[in-house]
PDB file of C-alpha atoms in Angstrom:
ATOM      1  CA  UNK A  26     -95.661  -9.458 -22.697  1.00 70.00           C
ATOM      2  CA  UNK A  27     -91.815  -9.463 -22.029  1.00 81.00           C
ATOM      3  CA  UNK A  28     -91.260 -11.829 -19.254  1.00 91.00           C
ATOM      4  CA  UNK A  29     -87.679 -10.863 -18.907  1.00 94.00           C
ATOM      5  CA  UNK A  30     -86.988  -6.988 -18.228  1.00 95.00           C
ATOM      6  CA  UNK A  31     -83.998  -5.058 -17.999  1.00 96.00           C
ATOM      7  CA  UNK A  32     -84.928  -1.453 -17.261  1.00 92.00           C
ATOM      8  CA  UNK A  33     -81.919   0.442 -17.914  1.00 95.00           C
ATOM      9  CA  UNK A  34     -80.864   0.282 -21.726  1.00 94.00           C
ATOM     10  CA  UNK A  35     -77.685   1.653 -20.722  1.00 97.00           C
ATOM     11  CA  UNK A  36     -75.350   2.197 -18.044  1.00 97.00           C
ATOM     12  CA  UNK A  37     -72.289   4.123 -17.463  1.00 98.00           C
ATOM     13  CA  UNK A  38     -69.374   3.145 -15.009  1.00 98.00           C
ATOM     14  CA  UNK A  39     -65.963   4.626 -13.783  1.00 98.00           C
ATOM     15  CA  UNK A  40     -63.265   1.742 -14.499  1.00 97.00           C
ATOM     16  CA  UNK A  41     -62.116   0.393 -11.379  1.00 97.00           C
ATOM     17  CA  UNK A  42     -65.524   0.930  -9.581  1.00 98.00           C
ATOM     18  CA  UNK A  43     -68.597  -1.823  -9.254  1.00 98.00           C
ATOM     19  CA  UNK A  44     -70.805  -2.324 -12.165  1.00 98.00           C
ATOM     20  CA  UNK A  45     -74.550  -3.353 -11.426  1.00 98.00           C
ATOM     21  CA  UNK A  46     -77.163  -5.033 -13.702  1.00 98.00           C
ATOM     22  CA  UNK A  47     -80.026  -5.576 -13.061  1.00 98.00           C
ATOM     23  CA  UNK A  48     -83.024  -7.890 -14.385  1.00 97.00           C
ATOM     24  CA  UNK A  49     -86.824  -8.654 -13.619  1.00 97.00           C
ATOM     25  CA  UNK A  50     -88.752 -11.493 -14.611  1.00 95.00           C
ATOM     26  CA  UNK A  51     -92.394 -12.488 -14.060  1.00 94.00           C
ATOM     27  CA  UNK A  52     -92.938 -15.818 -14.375  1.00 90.00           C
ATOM     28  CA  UNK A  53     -92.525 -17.436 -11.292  1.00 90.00           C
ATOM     29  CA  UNK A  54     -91.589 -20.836 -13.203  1.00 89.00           C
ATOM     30  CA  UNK A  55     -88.246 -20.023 -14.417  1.00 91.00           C
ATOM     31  CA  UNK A  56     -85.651 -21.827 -12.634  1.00 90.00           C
ATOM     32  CA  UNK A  57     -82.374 -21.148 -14.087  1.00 92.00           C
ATOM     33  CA  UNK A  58     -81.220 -18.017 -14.788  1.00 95.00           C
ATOM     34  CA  UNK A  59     -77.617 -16.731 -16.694  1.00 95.00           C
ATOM     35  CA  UNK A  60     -75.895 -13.231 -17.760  1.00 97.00           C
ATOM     36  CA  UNK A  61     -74.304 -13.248 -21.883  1.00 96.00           C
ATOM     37  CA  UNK A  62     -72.316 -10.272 -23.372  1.00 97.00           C
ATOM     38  CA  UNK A  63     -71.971  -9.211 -26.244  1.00 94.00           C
ATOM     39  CA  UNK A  64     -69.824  -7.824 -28.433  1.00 93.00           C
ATOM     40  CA  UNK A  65     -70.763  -6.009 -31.464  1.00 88.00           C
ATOM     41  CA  UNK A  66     -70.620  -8.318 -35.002  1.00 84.00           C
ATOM     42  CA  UNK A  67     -69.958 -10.792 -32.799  1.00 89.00           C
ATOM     43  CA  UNK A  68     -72.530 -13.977 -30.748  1.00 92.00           C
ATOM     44  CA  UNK A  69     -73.279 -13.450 -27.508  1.00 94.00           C
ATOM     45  CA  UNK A  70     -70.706 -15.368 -25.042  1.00 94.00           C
ATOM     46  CA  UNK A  71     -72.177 -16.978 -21.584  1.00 94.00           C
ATOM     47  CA  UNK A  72     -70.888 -14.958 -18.460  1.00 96.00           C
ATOM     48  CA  UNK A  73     -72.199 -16.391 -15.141  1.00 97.00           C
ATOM     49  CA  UNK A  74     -75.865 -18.626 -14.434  1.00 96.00           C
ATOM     50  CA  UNK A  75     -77.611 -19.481 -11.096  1.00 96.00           C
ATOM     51  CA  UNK A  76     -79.897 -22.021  -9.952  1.00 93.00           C
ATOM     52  CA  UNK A  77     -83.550 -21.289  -8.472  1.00 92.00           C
ATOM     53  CA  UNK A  78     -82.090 -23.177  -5.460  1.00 93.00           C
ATOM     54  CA  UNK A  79     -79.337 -20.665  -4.973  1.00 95.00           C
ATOM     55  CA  UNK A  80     -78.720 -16.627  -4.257  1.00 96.00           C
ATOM     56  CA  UNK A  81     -75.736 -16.000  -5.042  1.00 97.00           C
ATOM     57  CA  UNK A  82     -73.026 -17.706  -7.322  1.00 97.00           C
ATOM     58  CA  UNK A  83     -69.564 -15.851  -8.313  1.00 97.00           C
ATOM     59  CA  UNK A  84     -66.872 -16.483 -10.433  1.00 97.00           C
ATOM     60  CA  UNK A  85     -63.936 -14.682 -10.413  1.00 97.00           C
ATOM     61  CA  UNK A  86     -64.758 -10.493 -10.916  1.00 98.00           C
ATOM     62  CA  UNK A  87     -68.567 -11.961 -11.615  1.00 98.00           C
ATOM     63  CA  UNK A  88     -71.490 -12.058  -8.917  1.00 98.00           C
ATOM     64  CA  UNK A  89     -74.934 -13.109  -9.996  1.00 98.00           C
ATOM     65  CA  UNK A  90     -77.795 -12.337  -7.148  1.00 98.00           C
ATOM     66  CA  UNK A  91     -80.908 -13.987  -7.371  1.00 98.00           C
ATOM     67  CA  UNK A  92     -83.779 -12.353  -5.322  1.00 97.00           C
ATOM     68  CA  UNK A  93     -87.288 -15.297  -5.905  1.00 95.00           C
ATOM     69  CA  UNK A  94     -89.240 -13.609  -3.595  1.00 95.00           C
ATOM     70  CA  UNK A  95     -88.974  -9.979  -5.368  1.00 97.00           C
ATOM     71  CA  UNK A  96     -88.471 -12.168  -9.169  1.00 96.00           C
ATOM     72  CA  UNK A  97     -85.209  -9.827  -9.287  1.00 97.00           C
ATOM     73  CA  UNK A  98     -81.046 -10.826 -10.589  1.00 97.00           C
ATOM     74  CA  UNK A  99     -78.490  -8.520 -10.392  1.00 98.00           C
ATOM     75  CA  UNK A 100     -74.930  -9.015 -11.814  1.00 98.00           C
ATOM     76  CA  UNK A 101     -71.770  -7.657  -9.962  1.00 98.00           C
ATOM     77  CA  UNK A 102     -68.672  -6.574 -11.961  1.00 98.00           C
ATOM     78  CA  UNK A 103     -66.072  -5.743  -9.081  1.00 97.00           C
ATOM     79  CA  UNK A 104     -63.514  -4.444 -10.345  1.00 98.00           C
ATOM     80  CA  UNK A 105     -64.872  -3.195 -13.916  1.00 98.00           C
ATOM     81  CA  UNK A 106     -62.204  -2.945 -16.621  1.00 97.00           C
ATOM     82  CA  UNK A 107     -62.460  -1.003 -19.793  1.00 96.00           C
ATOM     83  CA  UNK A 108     -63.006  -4.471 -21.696  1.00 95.00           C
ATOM     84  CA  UNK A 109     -66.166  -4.797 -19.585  1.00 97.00           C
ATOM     85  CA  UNK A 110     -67.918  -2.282 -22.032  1.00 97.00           C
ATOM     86  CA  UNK A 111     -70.569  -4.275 -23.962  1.00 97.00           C
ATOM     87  CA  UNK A 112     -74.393  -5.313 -23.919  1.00 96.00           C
ATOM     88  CA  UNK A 113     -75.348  -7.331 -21.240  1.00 98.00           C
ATOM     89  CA  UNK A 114     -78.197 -10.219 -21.726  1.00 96.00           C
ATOM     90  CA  UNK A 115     -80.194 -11.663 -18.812  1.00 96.00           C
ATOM     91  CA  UNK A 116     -81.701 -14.779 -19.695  1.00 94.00           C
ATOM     92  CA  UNK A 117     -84.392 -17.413 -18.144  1.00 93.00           C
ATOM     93  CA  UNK A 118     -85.247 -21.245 -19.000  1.00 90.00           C
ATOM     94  CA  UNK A 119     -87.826 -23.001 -17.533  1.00 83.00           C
ATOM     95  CA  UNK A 120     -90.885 -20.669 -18.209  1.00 56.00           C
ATOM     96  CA  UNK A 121     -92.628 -24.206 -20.412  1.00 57.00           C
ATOM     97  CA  UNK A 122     -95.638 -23.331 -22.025  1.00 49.00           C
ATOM     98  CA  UNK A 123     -93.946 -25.589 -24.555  1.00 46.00           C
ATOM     99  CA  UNK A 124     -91.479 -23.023 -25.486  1.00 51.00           C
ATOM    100  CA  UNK A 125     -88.937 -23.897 -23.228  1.00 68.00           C
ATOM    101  CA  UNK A 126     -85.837 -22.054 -24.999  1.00 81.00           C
ATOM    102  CA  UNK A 127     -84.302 -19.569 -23.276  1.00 87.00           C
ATOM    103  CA  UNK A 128     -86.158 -15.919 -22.928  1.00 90.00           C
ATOM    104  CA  UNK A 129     -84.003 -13.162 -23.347  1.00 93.00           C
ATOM    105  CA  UNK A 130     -84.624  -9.185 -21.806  1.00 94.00           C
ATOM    106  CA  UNK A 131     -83.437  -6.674 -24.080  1.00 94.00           C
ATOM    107  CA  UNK A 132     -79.825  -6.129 -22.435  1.00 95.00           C
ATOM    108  CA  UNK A 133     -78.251  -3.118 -21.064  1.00 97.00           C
ATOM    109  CA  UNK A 134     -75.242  -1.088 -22.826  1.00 97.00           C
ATOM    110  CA  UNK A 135     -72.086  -1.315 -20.327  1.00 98.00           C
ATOM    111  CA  UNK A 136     -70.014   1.786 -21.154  1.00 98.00           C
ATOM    112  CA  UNK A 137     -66.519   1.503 -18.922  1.00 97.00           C
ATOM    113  CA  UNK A 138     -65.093   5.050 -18.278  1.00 96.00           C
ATOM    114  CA  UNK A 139     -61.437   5.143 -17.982  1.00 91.00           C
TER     115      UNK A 139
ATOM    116  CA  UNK B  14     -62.389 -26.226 -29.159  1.00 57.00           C
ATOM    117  CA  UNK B  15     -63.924 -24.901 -32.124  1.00 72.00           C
ATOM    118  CA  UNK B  16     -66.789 -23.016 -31.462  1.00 93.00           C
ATOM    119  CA  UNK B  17     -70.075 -22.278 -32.811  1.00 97.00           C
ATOM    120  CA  UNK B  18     -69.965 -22.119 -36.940  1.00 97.00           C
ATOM    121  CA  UNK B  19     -72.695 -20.106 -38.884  1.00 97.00           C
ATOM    122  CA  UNK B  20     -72.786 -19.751 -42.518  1.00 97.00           C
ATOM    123  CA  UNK B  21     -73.122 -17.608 -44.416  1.00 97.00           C
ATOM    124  CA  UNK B  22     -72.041 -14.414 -42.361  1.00 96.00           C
ATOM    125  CA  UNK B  23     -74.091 -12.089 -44.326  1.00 96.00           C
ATOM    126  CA  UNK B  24     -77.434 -13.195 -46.684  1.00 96.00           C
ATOM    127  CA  UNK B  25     -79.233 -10.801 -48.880  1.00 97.00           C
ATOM    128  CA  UNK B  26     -82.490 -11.967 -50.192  1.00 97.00           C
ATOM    129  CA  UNK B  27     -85.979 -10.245 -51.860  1.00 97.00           C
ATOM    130  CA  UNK B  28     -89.332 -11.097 -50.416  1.00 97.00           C
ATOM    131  CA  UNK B  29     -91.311 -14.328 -51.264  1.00 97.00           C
ATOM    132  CA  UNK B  30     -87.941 -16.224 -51.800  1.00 97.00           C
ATOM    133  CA  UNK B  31     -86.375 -18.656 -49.265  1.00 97.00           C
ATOM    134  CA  UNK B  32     -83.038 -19.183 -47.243  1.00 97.00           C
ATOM    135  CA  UNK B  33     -81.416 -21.626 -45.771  1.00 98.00           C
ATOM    136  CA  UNK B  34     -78.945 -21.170 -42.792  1.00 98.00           C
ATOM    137  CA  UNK B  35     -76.478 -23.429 -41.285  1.00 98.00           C
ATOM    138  CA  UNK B  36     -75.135 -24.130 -38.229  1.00 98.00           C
ATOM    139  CA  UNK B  37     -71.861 -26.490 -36.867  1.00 98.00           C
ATOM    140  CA  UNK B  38     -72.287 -27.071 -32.934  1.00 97.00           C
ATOM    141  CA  UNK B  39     -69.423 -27.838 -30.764  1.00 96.00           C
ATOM    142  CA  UNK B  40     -68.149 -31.165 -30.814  1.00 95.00           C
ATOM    143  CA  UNK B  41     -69.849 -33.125 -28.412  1.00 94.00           C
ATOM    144  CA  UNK B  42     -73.062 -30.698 -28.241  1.00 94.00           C
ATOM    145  CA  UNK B  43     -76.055 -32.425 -29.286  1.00 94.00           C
ATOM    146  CA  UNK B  44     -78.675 -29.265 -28.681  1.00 94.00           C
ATOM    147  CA  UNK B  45     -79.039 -27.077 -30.979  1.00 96.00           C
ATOM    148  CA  UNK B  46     -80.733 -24.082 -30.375  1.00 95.00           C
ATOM    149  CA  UNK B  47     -82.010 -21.065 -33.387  1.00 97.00           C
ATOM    150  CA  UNK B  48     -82.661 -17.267 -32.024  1.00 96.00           C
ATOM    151  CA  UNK B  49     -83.817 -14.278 -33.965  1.00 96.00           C
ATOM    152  CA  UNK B  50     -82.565 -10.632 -33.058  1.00 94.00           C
ATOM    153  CA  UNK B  51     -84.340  -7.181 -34.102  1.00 92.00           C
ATOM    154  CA  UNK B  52     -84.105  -3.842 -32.417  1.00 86.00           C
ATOM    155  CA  UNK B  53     -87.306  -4.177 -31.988  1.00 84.00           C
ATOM    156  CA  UNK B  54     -88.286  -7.564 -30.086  1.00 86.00           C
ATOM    157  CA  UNK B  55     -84.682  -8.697 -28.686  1.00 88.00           C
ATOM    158  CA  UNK B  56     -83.685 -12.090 -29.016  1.00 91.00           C
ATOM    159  CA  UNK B  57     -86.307 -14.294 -29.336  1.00 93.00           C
ATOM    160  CA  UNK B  58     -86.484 -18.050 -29.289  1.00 92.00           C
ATOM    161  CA  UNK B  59     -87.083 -19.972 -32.804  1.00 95.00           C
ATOM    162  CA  UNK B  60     -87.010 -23.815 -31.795  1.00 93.00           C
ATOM    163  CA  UNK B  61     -84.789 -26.209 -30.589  1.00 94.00           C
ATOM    164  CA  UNK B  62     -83.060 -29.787 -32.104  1.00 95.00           C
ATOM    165  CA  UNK B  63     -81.823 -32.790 -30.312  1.00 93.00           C
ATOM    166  CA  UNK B  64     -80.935 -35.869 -31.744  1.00 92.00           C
ATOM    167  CA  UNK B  65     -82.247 -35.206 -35.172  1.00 94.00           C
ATOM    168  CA  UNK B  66     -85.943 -34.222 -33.204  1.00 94.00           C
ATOM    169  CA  UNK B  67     -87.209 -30.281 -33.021  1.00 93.00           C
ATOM    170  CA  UNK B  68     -87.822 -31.000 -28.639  1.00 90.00           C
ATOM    171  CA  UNK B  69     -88.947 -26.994 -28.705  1.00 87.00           C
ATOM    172  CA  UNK B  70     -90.907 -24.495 -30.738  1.00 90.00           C
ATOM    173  CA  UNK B  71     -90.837 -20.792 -29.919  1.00 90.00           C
ATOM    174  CA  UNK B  72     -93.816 -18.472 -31.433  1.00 90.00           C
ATOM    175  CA  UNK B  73     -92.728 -18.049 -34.892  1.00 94.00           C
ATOM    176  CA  UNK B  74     -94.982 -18.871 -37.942  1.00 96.00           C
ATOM    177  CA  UNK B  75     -94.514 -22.381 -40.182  1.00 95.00           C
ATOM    178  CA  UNK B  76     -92.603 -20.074 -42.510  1.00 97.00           C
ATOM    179  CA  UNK B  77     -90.327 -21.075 -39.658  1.00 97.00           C
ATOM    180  CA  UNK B  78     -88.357 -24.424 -40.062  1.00 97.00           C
ATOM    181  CA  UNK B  79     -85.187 -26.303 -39.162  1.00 97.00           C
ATOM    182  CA  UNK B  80     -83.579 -29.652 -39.185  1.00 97.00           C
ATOM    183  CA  UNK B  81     -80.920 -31.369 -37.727  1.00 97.00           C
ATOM    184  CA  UNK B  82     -78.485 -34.157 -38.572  1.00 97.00           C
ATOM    185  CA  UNK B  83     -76.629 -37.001 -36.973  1.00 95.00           C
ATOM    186  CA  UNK B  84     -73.630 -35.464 -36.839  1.00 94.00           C
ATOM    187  CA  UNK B  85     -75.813 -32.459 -34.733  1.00 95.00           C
ATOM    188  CA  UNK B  86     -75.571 -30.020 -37.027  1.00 97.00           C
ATOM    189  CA  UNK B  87     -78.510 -27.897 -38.193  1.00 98.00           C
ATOM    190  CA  UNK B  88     -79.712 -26.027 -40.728  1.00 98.00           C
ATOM    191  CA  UNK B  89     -82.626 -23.393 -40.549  1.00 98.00           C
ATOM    192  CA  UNK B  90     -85.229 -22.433 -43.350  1.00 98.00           C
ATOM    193  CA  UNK B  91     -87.787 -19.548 -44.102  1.00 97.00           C
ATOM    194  CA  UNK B  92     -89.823 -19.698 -46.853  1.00 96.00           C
ATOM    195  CA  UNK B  93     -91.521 -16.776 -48.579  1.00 97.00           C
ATOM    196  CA  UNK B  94     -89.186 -14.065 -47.150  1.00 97.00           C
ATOM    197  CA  UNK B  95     -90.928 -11.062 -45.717  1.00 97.00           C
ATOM    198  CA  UNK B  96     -89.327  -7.323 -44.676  1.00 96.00           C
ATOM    199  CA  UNK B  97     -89.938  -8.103 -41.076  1.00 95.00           C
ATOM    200  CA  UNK B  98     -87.719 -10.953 -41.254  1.00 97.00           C
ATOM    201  CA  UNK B  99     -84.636  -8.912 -41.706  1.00 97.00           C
ATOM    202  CA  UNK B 100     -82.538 -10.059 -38.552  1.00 96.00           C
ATOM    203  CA  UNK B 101     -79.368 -11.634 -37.204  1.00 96.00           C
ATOM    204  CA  UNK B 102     -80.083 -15.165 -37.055  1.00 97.00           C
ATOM    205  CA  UNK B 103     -78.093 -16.831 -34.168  1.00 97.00           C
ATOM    206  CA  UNK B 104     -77.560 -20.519 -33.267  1.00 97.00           C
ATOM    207  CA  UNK B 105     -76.344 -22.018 -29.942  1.00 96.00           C
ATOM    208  CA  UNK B 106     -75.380 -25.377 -29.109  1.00 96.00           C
ATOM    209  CA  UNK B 107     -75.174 -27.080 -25.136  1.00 93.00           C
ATOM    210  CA  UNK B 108     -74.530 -30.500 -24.112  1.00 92.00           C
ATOM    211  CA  UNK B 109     -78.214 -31.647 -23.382  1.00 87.00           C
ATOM    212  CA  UNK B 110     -80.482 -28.348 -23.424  1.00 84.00           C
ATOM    213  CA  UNK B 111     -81.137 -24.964 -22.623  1.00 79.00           C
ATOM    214  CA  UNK B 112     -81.101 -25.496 -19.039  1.00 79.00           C
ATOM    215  CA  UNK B 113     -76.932 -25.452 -19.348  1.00 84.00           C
ATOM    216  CA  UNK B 114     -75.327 -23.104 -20.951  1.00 89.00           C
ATOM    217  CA  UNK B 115     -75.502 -22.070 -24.313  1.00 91.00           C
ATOM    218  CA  UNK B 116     -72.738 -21.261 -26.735  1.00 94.00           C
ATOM    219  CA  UNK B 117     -73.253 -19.163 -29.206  1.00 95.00           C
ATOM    220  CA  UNK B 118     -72.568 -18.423 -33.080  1.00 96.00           C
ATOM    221  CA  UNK B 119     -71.465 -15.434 -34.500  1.00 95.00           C
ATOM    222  CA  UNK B 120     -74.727 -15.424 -36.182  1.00 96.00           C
ATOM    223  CA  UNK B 121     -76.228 -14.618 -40.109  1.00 97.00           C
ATOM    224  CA  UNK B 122     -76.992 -10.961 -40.651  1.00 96.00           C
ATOM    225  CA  UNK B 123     -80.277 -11.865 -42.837  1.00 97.00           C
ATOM    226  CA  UNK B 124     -81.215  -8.691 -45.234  1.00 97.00           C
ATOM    227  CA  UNK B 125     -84.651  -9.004 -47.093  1.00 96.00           C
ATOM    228  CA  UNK B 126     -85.191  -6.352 -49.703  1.00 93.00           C
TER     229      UNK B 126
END
């Protein structure tokens, strides 16, 4: 049962324009939520995270939107620059069940079109 | 800073044998944090350390075991290798926990012929 869904394995933006990613989750006890990328060969490096207590949190070119009501994120790359182009993890903590590590979805391919 | 350190890179075993992985944390970072990534299943959660205790367990069989030491870092063994566990191996250290975030290794592509 993946508790952390990211429909669209891959998406393909013109550089320059906005890049949106988006992420589900089900369980309702999640309360802190963050965006990785990843490189090929290489770890994934943290991006942007939100609190359950807040919608929106930016940082620099980076938006995250957090939707509780409709259990929906969304990430916000304004503008998007070739270097964008990666895989994209959303990630949740807080789901206990005494696994409280942090629950990946399966990430979306960011391809940057020059 | 140095970051995350994970060694070996690359690990090429046969079934029924063991391995042992190892991870440095940042300075300073006393959670440390093991993930498993397939095609298949993502990456999932292994367990977590802090202060020389495993605080978390993610569903993985006893096959499944870590350690850490007082200096934080960790090390990460499976015994009696099966195929399935082919994977990148990644560990990530925070501060406190997984409720801050995580930095991670470059991981240890795990091959099990």
């Amino acid at each position: 049962d993946q508790q952390v869904k990211q429909n669209s394995p891959s998406l393909s933006v013109q550089e320059g324009r906005i890049s949106i990613l988006n992420c589900d989750y089900t369980n309702s006890m999640f309360d802190y939520f963050l965006w990785y990328k990843k490189y090929p060969a290489e770890g994934p490096t943290f991006l942007i995270s939100i609190s359950s207590i807040k919608d929106k949190n930016e940082d620099g070119r980076f938006t995250v939107f957090l939707n509780k009501s409709a259990k929906h994120l969304s990430l916000h790359i304004v503008p998007s620059q070739p270097g964008d182009s990666a895989v994209y993890f959303c990630a949740a903590y807080g789901g206990g069940g005494g696994a409280d590590g942090l629950t990946f979805g399966k990430g979306t391919h960011l391809i940057i079109q020059p | 800073k140095a970051g995350v350190t994970q060694t070996p890179r690359y690990l090429i075993k046969t079934r029924g044998q063991q391995v042992t992985l190892s991870c440095s944390p940042i300075s300073g970072h006393r959670s440390v944090s093991w993930y498993q990534q397939t095609p298949g299943q993502g990456l999932q959660f292994l367990f977590e350390y802090f202060s020389e205790t495993q605080r978390n367990k993610g569903n993985f069989p006893g096959r499944f075991s870590g350690r850490q030491f007082s200096n934080s870092r960790s090390e990460m063994n499976v015994s009696t290798l099966e195929l399935g566990d082919s994977a990148l191996y990644l560990c990530a250290s925070s501060i406190d926990g997984p409720n801050q975030p995580q930095h991670f290794g470059d991981g240890t592509r795990l091959s099990i012929l």
